[in-house]
PDB file of C-alpha atoms in Angstrom:
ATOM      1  CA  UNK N   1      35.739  -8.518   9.316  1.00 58.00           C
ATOM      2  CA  UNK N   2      33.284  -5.793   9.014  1.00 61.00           C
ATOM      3  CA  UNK N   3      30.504  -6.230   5.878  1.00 61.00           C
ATOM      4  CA  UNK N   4      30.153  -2.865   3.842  1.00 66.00           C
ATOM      5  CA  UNK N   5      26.808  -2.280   2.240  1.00 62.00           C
ATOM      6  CA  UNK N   6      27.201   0.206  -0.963  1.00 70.00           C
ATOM      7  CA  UNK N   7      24.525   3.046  -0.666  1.00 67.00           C
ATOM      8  CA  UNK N   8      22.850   4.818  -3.509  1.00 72.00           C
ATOM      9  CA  UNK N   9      21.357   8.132  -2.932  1.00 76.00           C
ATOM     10  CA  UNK N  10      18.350   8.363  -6.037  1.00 70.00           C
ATOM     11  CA  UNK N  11      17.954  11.687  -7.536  1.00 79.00           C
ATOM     12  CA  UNK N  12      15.061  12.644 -10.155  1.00 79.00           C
ATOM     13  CA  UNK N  13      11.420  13.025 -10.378  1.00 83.00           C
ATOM     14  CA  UNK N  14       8.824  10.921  -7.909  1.00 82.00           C
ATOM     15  CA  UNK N  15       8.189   8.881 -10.594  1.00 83.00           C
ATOM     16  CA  UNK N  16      11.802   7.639 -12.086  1.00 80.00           C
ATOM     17  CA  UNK N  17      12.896   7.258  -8.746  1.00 76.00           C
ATOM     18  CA  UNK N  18       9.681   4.710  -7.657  1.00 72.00           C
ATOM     19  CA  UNK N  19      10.742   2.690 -10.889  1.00 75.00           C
ATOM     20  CA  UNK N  20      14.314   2.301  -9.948  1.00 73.00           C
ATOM     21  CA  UNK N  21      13.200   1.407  -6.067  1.00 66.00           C
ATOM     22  CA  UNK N  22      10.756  -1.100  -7.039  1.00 63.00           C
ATOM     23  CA  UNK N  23      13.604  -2.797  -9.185  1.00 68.00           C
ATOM     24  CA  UNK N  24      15.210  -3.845  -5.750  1.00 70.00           C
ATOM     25  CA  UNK N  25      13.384  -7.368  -4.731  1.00 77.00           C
ATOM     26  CA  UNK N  26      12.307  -7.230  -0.965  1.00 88.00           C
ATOM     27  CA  UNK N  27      12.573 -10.409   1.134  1.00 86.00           C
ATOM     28  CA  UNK N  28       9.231 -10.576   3.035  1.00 93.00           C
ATOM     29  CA  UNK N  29       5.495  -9.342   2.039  1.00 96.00           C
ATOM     30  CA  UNK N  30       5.379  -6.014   3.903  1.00 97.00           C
ATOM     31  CA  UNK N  31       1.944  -3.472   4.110  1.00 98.00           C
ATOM     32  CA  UNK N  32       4.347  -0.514   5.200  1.00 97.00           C
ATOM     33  CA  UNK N  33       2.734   2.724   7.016  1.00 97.00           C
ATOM     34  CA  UNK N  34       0.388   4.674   4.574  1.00 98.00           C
ATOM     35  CA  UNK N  35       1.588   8.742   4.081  1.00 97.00           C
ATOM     36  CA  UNK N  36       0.602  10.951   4.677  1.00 97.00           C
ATOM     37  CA  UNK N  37      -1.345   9.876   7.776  1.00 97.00           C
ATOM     38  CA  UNK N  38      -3.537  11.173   9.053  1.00 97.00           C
ATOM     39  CA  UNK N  39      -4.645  12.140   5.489  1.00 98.00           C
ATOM     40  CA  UNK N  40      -7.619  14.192   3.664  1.00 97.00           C
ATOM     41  CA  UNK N  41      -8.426  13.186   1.080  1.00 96.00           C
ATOM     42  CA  UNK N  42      -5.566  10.854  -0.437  1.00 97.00           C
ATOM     43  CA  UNK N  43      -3.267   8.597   0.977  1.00 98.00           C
ATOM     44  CA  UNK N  44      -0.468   6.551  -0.394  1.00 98.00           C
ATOM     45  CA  UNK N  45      -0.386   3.046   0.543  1.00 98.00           C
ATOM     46  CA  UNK N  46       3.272   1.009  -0.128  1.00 97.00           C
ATOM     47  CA  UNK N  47       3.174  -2.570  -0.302  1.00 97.00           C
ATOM     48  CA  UNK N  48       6.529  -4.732  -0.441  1.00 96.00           C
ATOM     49  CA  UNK N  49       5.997  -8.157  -3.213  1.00 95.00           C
ATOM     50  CA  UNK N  50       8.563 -11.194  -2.300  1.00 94.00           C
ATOM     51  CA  UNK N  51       7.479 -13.156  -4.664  1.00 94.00           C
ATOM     52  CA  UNK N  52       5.197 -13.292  -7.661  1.00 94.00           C
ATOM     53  CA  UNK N  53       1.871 -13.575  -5.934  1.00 96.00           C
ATOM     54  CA  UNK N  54      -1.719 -12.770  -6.252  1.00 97.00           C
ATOM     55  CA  UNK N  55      -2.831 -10.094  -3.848  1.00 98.00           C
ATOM     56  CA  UNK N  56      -5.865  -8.344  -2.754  1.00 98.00           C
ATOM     57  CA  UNK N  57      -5.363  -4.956  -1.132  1.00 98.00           C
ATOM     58  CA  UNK N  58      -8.378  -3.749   0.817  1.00 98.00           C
ATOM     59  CA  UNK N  59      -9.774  -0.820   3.319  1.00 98.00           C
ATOM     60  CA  UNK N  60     -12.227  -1.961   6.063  1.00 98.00           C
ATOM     61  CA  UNK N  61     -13.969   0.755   8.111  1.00 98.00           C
ATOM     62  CA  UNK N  62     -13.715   0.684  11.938  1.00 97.00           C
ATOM     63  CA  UNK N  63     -16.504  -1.998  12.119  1.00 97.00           C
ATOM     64  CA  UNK N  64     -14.548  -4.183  10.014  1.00 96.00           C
ATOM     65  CA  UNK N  65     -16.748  -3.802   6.456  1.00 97.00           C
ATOM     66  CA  UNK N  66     -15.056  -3.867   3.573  1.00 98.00           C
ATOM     67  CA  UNK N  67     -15.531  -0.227   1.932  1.00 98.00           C
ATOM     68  CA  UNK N  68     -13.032  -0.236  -0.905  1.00 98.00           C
ATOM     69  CA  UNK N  69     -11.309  -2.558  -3.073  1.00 98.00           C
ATOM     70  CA  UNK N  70      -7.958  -0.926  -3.878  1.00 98.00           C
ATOM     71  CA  UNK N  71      -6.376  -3.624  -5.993  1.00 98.00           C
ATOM     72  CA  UNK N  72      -7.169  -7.500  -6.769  1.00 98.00           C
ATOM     73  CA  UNK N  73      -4.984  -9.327  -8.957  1.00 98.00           C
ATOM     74  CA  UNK N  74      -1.747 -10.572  -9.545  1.00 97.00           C
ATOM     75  CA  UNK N  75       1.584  -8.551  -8.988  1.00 96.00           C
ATOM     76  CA  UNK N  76       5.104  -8.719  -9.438  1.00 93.00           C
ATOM     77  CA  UNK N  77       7.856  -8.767  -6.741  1.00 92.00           C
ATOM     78  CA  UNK N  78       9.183  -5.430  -5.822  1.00 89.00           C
ATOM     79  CA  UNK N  79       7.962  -2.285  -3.847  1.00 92.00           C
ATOM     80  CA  UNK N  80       4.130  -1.111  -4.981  1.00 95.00           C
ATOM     81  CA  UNK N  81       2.958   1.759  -4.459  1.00 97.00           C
ATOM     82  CA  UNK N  82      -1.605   2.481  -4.094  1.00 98.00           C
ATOM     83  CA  UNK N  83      -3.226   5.383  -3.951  1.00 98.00           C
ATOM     84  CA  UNK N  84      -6.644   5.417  -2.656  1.00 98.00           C
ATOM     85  CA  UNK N  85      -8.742   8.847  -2.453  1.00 97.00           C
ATOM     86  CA  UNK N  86     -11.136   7.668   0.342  1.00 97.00           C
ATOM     87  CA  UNK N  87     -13.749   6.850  -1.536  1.00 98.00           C
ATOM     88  CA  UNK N  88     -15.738   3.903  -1.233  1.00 98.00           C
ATOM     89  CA  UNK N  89     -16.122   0.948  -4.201  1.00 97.00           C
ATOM     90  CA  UNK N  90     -19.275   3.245  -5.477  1.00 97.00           C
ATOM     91  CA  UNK N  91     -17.742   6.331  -5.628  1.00 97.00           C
ATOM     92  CA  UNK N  92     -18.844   7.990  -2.716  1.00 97.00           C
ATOM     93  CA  UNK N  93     -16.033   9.744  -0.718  1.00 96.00           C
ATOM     94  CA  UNK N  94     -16.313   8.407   3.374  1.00 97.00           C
ATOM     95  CA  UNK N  95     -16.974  10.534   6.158  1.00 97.00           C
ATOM     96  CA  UNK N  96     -13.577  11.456   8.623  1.00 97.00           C
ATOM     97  CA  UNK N  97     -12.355   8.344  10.480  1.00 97.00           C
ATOM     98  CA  UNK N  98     -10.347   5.313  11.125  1.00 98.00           C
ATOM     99  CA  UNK N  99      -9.656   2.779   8.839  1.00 98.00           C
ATOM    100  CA  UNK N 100      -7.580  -0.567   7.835  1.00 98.00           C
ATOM    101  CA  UNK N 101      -5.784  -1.558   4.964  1.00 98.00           C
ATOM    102  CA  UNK N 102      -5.593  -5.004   4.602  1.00 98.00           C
ATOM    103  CA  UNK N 103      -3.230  -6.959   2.198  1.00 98.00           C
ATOM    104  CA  UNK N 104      -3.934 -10.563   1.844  1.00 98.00           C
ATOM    105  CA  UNK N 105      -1.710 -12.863  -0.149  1.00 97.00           C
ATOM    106  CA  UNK N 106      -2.694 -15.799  -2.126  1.00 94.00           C
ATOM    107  CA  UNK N 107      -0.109 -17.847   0.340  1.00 92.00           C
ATOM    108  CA  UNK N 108      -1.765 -16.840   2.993  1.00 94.00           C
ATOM    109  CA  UNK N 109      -0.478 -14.080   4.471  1.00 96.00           C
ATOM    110  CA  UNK N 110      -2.901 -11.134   6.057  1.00 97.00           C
ATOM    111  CA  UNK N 111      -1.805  -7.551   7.007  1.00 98.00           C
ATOM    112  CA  UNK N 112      -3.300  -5.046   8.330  1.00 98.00           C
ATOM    113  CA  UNK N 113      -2.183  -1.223   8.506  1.00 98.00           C
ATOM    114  CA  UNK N 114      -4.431   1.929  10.304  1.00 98.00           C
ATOM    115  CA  UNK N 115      -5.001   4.814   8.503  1.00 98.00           C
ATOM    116  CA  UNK N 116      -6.782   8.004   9.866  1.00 98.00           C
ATOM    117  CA  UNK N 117      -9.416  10.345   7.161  1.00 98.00           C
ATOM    118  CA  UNK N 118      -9.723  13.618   8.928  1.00 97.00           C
ATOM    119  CA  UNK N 119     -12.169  16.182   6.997  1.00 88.00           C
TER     120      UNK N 119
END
């Protein structure tokens, strides 16, 4: 027998409709493909929650510093979205180049993403 998944097609403003997505509960930690990349000078970065968890989202230059601290804490299951302007934890906005986003999990988990500044 063939299974039949109901689709919903989400009309509104950017902001009601990121509400009503985040209500659906992913089934893995994700760090999903910033947008828009290559970006100047903001970015978007989406994170999918399982569970309730403490995370620490991240962006390390191409050396592998740490140059930002986007968010540290704890967060609820769902679909997250961070912004990050490309500036570094002092304020100071970073020259053009490649960098990682990095979301660690309190169980453990690490990902990484790439993202591309260009000026």
């Amino acid at each position: 027998a063939a299974v039949t998944t109901p689709l919903r097609i989400l009309v509104g403003n950017d902001e009601a409709v990121r509400r009503r997505v985040a209500l659906v509960t992913p089934r893995e930690f994700a760090l999903m493909q910033n947008y828009p990349n290559p970006f100047n000078p903001k970015t978007t970065i989406p994170v999918a929650i399982a569970i309730q968890s403490r995370i620490l989202l991240e962006v390390d230059n191409i050396l592998g510093q740490l140059v930002a601290t986007i968010y540290n804490g704890e967060i609820a299951p769902g679909k997250h979205y961070f912004d990050w302007d490309s500036k570094n934890d002092h304020g100071a906005t970073l020259p053009s180049g490649t960098y990682f986003s990095r979301l660690s999990v309190s169980n453990g988990i690490r990902l990484t993403g790439k993202m591309i500044l260009v000026k």
